[in-house]
Short mmCIF file of C-alpha atoms in Angstrom, two decimals:
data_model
loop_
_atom_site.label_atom_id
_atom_site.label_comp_id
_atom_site.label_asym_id
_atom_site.label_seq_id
_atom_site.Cartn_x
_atom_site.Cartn_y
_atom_site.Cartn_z
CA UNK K 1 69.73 -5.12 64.69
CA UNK K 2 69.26 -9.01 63.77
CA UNK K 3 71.80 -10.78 65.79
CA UNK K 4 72.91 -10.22 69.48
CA UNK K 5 76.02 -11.90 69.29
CA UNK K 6 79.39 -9.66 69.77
CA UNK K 7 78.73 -7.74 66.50
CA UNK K 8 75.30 -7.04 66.45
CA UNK K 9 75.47 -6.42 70.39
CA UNK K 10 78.68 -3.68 69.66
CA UNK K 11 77.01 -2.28 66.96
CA UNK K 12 73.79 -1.58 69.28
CA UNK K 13 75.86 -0.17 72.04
CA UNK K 14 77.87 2.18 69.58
CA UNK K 15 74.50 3.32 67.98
CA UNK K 16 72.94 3.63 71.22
CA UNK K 17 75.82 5.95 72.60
CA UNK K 18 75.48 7.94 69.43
CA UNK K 19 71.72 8.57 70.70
CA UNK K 20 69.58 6.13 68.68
CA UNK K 21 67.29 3.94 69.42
CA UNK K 22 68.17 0.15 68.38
CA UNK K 23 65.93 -3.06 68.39
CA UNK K 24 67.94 -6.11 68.83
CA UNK K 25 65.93 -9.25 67.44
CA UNK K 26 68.08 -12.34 67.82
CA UNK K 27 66.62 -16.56 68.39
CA UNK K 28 68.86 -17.50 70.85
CA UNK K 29 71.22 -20.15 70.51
CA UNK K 30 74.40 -18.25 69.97
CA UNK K 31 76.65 -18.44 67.23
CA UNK K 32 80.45 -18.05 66.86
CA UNK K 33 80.49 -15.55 69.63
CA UNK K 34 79.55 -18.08 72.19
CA UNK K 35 81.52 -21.09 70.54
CA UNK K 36 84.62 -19.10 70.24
CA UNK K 37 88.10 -18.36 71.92
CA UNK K 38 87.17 -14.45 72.28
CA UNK K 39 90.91 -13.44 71.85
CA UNK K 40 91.69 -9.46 71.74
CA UNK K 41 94.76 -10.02 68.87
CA UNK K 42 96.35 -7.55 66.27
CA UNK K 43 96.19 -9.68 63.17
CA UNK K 44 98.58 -8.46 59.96
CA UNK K 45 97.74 -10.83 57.22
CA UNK K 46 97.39 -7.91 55.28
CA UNK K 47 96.96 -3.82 55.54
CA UNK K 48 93.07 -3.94 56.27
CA UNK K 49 93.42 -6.44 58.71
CA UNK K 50 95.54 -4.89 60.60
CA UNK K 51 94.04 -1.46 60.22
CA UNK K 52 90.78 -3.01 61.23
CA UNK K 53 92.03 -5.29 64.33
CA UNK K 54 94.20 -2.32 65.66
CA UNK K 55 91.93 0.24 65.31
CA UNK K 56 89.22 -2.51 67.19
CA UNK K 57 91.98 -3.15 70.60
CA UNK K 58 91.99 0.73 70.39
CA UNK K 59 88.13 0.73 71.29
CA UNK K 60 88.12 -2.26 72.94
CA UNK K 61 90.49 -0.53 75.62
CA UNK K 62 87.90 2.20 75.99
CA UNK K 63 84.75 -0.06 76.67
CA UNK K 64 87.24 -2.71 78.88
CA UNK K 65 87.79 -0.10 81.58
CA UNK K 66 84.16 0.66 82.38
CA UNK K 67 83.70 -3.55 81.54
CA UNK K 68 82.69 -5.68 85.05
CA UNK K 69 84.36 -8.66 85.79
CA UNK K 70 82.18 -11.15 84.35
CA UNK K 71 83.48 -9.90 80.97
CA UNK K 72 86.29 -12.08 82.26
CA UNK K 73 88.96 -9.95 80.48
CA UNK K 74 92.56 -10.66 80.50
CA UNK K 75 94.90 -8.53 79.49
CA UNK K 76 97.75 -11.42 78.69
CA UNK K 77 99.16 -10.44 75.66
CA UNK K 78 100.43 -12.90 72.87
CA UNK K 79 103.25 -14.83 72.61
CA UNK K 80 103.63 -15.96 68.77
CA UNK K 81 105.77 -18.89 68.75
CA UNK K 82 108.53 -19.69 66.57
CA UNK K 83 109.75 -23.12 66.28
CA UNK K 84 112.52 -22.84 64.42
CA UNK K 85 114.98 -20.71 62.63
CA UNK K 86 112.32 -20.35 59.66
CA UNK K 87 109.70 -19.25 61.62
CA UNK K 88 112.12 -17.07 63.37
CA UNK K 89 112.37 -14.66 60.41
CA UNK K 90 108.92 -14.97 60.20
CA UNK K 91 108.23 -13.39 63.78
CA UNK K 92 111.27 -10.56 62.78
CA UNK K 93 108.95 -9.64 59.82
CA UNK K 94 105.59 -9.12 61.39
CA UNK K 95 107.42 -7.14 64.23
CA UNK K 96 108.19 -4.88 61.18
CA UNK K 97 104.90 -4.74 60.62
CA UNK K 98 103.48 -4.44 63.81
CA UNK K 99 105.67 -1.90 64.41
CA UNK K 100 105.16 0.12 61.43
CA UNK K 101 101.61 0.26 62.48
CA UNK K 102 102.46 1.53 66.41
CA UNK K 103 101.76 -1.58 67.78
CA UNK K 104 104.30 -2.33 71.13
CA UNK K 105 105.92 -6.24 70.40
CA UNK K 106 109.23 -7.54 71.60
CA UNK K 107 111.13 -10.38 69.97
CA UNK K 108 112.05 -12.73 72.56
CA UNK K 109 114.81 -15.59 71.83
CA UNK K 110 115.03 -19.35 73.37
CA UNK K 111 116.02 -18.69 77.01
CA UNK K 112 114.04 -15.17 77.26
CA UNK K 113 110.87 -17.44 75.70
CA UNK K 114 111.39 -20.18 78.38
CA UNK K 115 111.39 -17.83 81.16
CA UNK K 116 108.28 -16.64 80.22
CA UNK K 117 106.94 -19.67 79.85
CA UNK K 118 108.46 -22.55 81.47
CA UNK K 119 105.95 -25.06 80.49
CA UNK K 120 106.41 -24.73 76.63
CA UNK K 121 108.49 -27.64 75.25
CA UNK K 122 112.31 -27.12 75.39
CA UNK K 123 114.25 -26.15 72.04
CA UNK K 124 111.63 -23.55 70.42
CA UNK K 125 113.43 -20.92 68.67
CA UNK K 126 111.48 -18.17 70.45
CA UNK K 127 108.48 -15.80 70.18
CA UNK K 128 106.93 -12.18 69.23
CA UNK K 129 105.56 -10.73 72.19
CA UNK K 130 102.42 -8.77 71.24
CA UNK K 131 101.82 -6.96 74.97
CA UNK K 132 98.66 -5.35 74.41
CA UNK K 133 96.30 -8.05 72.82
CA UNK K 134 94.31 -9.95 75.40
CA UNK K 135 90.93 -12.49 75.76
CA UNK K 136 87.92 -11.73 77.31
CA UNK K 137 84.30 -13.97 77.39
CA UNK K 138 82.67 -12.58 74.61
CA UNK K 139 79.27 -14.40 75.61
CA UNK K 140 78.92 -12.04 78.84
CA UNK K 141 80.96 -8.96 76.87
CA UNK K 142 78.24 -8.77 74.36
CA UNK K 143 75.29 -9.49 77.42
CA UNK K 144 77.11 -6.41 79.05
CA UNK K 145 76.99 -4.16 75.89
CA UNK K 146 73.52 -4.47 75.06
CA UNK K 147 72.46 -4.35 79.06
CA UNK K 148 74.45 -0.66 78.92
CA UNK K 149 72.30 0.30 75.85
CA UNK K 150 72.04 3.97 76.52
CA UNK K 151 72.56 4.55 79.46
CA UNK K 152 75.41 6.86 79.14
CA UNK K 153 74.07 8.99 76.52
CA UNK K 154 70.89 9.37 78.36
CA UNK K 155 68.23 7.46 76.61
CA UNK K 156 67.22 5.09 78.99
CA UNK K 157 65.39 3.08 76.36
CA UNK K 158 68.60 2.88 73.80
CA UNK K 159 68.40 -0.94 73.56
CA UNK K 160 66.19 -3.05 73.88
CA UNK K 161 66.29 -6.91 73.09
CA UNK K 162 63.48 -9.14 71.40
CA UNK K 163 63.43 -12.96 71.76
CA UNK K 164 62.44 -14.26 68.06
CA UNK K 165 63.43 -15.12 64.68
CA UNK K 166 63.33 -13.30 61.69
CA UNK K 167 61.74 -14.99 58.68
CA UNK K 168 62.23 -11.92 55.79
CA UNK K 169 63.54 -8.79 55.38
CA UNK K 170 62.08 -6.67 52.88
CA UNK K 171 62.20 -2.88 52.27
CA UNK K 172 62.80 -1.76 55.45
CA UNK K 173 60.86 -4.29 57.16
CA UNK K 174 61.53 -7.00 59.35
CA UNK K 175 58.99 -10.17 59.24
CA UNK K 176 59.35 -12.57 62.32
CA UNK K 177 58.45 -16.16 62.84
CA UNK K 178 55.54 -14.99 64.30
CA UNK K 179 53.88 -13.19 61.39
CA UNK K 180 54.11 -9.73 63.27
CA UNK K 181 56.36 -7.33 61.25
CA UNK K 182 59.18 -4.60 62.56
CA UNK K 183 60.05 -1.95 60.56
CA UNK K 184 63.00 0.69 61.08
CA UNK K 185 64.75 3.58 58.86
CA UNK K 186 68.06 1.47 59.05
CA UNK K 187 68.24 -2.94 59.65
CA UNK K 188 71.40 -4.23 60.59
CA UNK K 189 72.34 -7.66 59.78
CA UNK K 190 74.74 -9.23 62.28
CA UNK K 191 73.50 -12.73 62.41
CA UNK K 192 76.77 -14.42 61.39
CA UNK K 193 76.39 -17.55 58.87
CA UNK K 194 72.33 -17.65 59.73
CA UNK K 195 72.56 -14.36 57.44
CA UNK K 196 72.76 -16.39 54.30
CA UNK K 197 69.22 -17.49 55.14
CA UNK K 198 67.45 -14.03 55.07
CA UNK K 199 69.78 -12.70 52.05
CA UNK K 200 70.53 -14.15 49.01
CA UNK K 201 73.99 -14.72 47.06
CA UNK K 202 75.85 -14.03 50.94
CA UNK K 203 79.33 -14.50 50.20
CA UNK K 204 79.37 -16.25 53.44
CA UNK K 205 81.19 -20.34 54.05
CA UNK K 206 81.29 -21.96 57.23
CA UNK K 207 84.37 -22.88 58.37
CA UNK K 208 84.42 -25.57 61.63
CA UNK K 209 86.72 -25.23 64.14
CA UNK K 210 86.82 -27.52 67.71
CA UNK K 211 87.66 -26.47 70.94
CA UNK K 212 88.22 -27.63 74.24
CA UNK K 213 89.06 -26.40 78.29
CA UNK K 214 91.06 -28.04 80.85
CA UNK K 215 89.98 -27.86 84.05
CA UNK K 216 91.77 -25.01 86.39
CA UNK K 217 95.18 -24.94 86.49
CA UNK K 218 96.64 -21.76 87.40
CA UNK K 219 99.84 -19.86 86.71
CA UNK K 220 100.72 -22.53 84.41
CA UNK K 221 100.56 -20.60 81.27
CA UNK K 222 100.43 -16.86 81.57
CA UNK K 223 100.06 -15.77 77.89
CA UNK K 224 97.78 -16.30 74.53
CA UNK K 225 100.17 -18.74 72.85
CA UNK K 226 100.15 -19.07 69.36
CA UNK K 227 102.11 -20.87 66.69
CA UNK K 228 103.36 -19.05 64.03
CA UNK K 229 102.58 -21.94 61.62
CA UNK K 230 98.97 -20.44 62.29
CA UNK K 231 98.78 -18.32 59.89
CA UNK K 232 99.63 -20.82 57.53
CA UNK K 233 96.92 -23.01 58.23
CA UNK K 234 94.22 -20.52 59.31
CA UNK K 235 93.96 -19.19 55.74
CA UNK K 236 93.74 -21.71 53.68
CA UNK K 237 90.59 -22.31 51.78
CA UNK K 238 90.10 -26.32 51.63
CA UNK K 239 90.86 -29.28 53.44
CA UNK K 240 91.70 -29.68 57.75
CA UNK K 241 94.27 -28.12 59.48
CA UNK K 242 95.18 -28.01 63.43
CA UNK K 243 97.38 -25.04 64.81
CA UNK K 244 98.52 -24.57 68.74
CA UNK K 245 96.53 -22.18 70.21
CA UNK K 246 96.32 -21.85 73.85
CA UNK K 247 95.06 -18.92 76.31
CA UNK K 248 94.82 -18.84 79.98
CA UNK K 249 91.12 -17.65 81.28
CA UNK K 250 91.33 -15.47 84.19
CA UNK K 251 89.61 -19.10 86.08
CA UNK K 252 93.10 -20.53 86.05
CA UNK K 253 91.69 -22.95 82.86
CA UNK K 254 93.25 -23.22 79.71
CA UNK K 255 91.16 -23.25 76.61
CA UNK K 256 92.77 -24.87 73.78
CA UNK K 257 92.71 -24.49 69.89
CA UNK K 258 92.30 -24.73 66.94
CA UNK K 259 91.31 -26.60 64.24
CA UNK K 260 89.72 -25.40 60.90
CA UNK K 261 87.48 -27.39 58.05
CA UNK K 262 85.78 -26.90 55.00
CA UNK K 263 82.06 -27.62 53.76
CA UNK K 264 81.25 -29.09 57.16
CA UNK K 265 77.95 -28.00 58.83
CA UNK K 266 77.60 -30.35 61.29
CA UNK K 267 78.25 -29.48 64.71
CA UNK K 268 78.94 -33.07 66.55
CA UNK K 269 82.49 -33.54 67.68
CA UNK K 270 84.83 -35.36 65.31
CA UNK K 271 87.38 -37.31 67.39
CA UNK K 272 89.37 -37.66 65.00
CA UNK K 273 90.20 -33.66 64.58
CA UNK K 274 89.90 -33.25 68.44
CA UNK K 275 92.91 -35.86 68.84
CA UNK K 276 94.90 -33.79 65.97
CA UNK K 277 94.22 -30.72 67.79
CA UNK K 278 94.93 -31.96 71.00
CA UNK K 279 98.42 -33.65 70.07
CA UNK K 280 99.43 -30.50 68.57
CA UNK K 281 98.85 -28.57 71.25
CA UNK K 282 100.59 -30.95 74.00
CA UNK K 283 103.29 -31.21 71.22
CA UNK K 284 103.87 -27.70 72.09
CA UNK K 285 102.54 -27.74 75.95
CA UNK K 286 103.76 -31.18 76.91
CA UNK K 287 101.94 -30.64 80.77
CA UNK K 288 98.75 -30.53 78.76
CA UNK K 289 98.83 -34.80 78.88
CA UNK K 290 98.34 -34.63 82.56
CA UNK K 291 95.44 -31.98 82.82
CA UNK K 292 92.05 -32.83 82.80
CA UNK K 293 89.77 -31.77 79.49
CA UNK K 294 86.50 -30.78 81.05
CA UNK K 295 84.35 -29.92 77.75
CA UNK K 296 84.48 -30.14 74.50
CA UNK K 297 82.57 -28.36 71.34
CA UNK K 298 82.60 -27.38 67.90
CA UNK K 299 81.58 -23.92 66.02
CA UNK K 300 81.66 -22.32 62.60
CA UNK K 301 83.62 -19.40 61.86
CA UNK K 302 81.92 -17.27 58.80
CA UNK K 303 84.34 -16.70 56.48
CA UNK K 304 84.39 -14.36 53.17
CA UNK K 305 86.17 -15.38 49.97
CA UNK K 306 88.76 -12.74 50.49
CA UNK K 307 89.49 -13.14 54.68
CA UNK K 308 87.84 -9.48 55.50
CA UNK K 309 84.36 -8.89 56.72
CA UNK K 310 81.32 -7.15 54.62
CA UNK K 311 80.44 -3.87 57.02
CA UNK K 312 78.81 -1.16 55.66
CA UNK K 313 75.59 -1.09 53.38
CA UNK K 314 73.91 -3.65 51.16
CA UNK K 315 75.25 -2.86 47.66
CA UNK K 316 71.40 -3.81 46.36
CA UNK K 317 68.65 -3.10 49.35
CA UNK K 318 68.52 0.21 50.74
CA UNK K 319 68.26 0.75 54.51
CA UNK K 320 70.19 -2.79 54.72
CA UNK K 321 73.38 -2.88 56.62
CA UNK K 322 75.81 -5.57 56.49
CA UNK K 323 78.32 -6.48 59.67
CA UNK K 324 79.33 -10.05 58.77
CA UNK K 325 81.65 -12.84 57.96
CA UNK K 326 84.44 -11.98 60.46
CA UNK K 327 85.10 -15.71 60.50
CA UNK K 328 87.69 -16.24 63.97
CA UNK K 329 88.08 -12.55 64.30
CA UNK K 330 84.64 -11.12 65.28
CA UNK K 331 85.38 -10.82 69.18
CA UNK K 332 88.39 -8.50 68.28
CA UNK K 333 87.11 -6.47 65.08
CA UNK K 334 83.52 -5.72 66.69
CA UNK K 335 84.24 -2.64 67.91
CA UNK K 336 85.74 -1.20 64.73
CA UNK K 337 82.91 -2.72 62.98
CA UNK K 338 80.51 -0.84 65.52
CA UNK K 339 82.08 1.94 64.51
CA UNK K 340 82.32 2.17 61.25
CA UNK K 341 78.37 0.46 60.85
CA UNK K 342 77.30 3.36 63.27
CA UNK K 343 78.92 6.12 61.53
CA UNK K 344 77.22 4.97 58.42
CA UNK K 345 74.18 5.20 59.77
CA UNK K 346 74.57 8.70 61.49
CA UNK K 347 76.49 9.71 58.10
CA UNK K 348 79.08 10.94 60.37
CA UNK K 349 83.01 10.60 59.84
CA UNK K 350 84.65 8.17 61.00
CA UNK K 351 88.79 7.94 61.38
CA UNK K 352 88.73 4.40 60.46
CA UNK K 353 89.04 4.07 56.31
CA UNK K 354 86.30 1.28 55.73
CA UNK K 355 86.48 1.39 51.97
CA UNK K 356 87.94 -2.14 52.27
CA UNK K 357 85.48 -3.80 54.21
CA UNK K 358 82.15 -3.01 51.84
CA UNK K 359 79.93 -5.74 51.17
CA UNK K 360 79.67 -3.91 47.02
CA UNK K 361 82.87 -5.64 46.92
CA UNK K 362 81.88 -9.26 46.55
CA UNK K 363 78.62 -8.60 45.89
CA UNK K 364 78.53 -6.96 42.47
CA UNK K 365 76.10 -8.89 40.46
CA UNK K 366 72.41 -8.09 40.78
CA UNK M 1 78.05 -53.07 106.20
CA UNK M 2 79.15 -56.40 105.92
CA UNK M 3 81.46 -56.22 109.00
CA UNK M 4 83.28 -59.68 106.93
CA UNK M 5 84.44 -57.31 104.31
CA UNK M 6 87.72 -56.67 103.43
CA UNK M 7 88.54 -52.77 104.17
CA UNK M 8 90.43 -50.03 102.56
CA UNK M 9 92.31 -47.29 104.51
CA UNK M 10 93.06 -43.92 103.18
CA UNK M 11 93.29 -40.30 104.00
CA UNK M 12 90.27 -38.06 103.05
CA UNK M 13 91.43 -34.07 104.12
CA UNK M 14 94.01 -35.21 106.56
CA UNK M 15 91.89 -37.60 108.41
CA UNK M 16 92.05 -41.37 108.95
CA UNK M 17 88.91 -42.96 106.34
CA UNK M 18 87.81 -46.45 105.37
CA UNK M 19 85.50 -48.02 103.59
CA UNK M 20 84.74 -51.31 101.92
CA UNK M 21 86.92 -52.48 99.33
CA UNK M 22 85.45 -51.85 95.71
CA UNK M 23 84.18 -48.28 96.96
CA UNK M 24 84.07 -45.47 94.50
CA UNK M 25 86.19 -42.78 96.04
CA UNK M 26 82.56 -40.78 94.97
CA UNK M 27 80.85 -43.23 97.54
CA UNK M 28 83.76 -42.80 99.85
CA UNK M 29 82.93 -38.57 99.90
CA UNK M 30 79.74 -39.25 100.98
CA UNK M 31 80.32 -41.92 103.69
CA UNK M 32 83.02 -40.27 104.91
CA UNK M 33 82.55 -36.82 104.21
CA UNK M 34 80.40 -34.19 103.20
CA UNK M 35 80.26 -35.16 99.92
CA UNK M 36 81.35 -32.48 98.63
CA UNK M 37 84.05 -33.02 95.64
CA UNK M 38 85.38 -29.97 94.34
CA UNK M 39 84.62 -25.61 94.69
CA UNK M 40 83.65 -24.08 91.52
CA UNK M 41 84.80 -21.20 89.59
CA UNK M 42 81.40 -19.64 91.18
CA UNK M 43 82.25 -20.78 94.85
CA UNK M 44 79.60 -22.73 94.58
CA UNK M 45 80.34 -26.45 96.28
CA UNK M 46 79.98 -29.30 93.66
CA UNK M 47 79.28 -33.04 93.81
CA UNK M 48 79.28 -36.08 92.07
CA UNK M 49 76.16 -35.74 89.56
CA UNK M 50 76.81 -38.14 86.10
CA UNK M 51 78.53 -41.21 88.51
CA UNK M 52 79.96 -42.61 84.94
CA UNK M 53 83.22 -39.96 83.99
CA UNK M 54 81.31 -37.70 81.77
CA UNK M 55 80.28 -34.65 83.43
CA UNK M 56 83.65 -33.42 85.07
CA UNK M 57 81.71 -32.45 88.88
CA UNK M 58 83.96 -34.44 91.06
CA UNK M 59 87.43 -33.88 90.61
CA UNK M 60 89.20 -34.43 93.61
CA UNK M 61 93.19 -34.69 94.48
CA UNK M 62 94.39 -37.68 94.59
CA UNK M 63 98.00 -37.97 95.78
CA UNK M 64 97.99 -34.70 94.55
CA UNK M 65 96.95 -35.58 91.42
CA UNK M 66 93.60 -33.96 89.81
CA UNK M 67 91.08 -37.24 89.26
CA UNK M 68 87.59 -38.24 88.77
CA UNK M 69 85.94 -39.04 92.12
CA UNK M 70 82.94 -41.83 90.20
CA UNK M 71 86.26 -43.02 88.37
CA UNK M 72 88.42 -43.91 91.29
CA UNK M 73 88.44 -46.72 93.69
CA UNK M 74 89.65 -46.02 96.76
CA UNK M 75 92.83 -47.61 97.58
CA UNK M 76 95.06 -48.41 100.57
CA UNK M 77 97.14 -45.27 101.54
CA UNK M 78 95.10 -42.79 99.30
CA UNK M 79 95.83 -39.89 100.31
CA UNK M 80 92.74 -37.64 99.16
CA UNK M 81 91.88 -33.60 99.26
CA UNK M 82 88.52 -32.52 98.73
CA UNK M 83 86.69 -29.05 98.05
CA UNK M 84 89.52 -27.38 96.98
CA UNK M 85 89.01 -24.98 93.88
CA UNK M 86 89.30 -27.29 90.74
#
């Protein structure tokens, strides 16, 4: 497994519970799973999406209960906000959706939105309550999964984690920075945007997004809140946008989003976007001008041409798996990708349809 | 202390504090207090560490109000709650 981030360390745990033995070789710094929001959300952009994200909170609420505390799971919910009449409609038609699917969501108008959340500016139109999505901190979630590895299935020796950096990968083999070599039956690749360095042609492109927390404020928001105007700008494929994105963390902070960009690698901290992103938000959550911003950062989301991830094998090298390019939806869709990457590998069934999700399908040419 | 000095009286955890006018309200915790600013998330009891507004440590109320500590002079009638969970 090359990458310990949430999707390499899911896809370890899974395989380990399913009785193999798994090698997790990752370099350290952490990638979008420990810049990111680590929100639990049923996304519907389109069937596989949601087929993939539902399926995921279905797992997720497996693993959550035997989860410890530092996982800091919350199990909040999200409120998608409508602003106006427009947007309205647009919350009536994915509660169609989500319903169609069996997912539990409640339309909730003006006064029934400002009950819930008294903090949210006065004269939104109201909201989709999605009761069963949540956050958790992915950073210590994926620490947890890979410190499991095994244990339940008996092999005390299911997981185990190497500090170093992988330089090739070449039939079946694994060269490291080091010049010492790994080899297994099956590689995983879970190593997020750095994948693009160890395979060619990766149908992978960074997309930046900032972030920030307040300091602790609790009880002041009790939901994920979430524009509906997000969607909107989270999928389009040039130029900046800023959505409002906020969650309470089970510390009483708020961490606040979002903000996307194009063909930007650099990590530093634009002001410029931060003061977008931050005006939007206290455009929706006017109390956020009087709370303190303790940090600040920036990530990169890896992102596919079409919006769905590449799980399942390399279309070209044999014994190469791909679980990638999940862009802001990793935390949530690891444990479907776990799944379906581990029931690939044990040729088993599995009662999640990942025809969708192959990497053959954007990787054609030779 | 230049006993000449002009003062400044506020309230640091419902007691009576002064110091010398110009005083940080960081420099206050410590010459009146225990110098402790704020409890973290952890429990763990945190101070005044960056003294220029960068690194968040010492948040303290102020008149109820969350503030910097190293950002703050103290002034006349503060009224000023330390260690509390921030």
């Amino acid at each position: 497994m090359i990458g310990a981030g949430i999707v390499g360390a899911a896809c370890a745990y899974e395989l380990s519970q399913r009785g193999r033995r798994v090698l997790v070789i990752d370099d350290g710094p952490g990638g979008a799973t420990h810049a990111g929001m680590g929100h639990l959300v049923v996304m519907d952009d389109n069937p596989a999406e949601l087929a993939l994200s539902s399926a995921s909170l279905a797992v997720w609420r497996q693993w959550l209960a035997r989860m410890d505390s530092s996982c800091g799971y919350s199990h909040c919910g999200t409120l998608w906000i409508a602003a106006d009449a427009e947007e309205m409609q647009a919350a009536a038609d994915k509660q169609t959706r989500l319903q169609a699917a069996g997912i539990a969501c409640t339309l909730l108008d003006a006064k029934a939105l400002a009950q819930l959340e008294p903090a949210l500016r006065k004269g939104l139109a109201g909201a989709l309550q999605v009761g069963d999505d949540g956050v958790v901190y992915a950073p210590n979630a994926a620490r947890w999964l890979l410190a499991q590895g095994g244990q339940s299935s008996g092999h005390t020796q299911g997981i185990s984690v190497l500090h170093a950096q992988v330089s090739t990968i070449e039939d079946g083999r694994v060269c490291l920075s080091d010049g010492s070599k790994r080899s297994a039956p099956d590689i995983v690749l879970a190593a997020g945007l750095r994948a693009s360095a160890l395979c060619p042609d990766m149908p992978l492109q960074a997309k930046k997004g900032h972030l920030a927390i307040s300091a602790r404020y609790p009880g002041k928001v009790r939901h994920q809140l979430v524009e509906l105007g997000y969607v909107k700008s989270a999928h389009q494929s040039s130029g900046t946008s800023v959505a409002f994105n906020v969650q309470p963390r089970p510390t009483g902070q708020l961490l606040i989003g979002s903000s996307r960009q194009f063909d930007n690698t650099d990590s530093a901290i634009e002001p410029v976007i931060l003061a977008r992103m931050l005006r939007r938000a206290s455009d929706y959550l006017p109390c956020l001008g009087d709370m303190h911003i303790i940090r600040t950062w920036a990530g990169f989301r890896a992102a596919t041409p079409d919006g769905l991830p590449l799980i399942g094998p390399h279309p070209h090298q044999s014994g190469l798996w791909l679980a990638l390019g999940h862009e802001g939806l990793g935390v949530t869709t690891a444990t479907a990708t776990a799944q379906l990457i581990a029931s690939g590998i044990c040729a088993s069934a599995c009662s999640l349809d990942g025809s969708a999700y192959l990497p053959a399908r954007l990787m054609q040419s030779a | 202390m230049n006993t000449n000095q002009a003062v400044v009286r506020f309230q640091l955890n419902g007691l009576a504090a002064q110091v010398p006018a110009g005083t940080s309200l960081a420099a206050a915790l410590y010459l009146c207090g225990d110098g402790i600013a704020r409890t973290s998330v952890s429990g763990q009891a945190r101070a005044p560490f960056c003294g220029m507004g960068v690194c968040q440590e010492c948040r303290v109320l102020v008149n109820a109000q969350s503030q910097l500590a190293c950002q703050t002079l103290c002034a006349p009638g503060m009224v000023v709650e330390s260690g509390a969970p921030s």
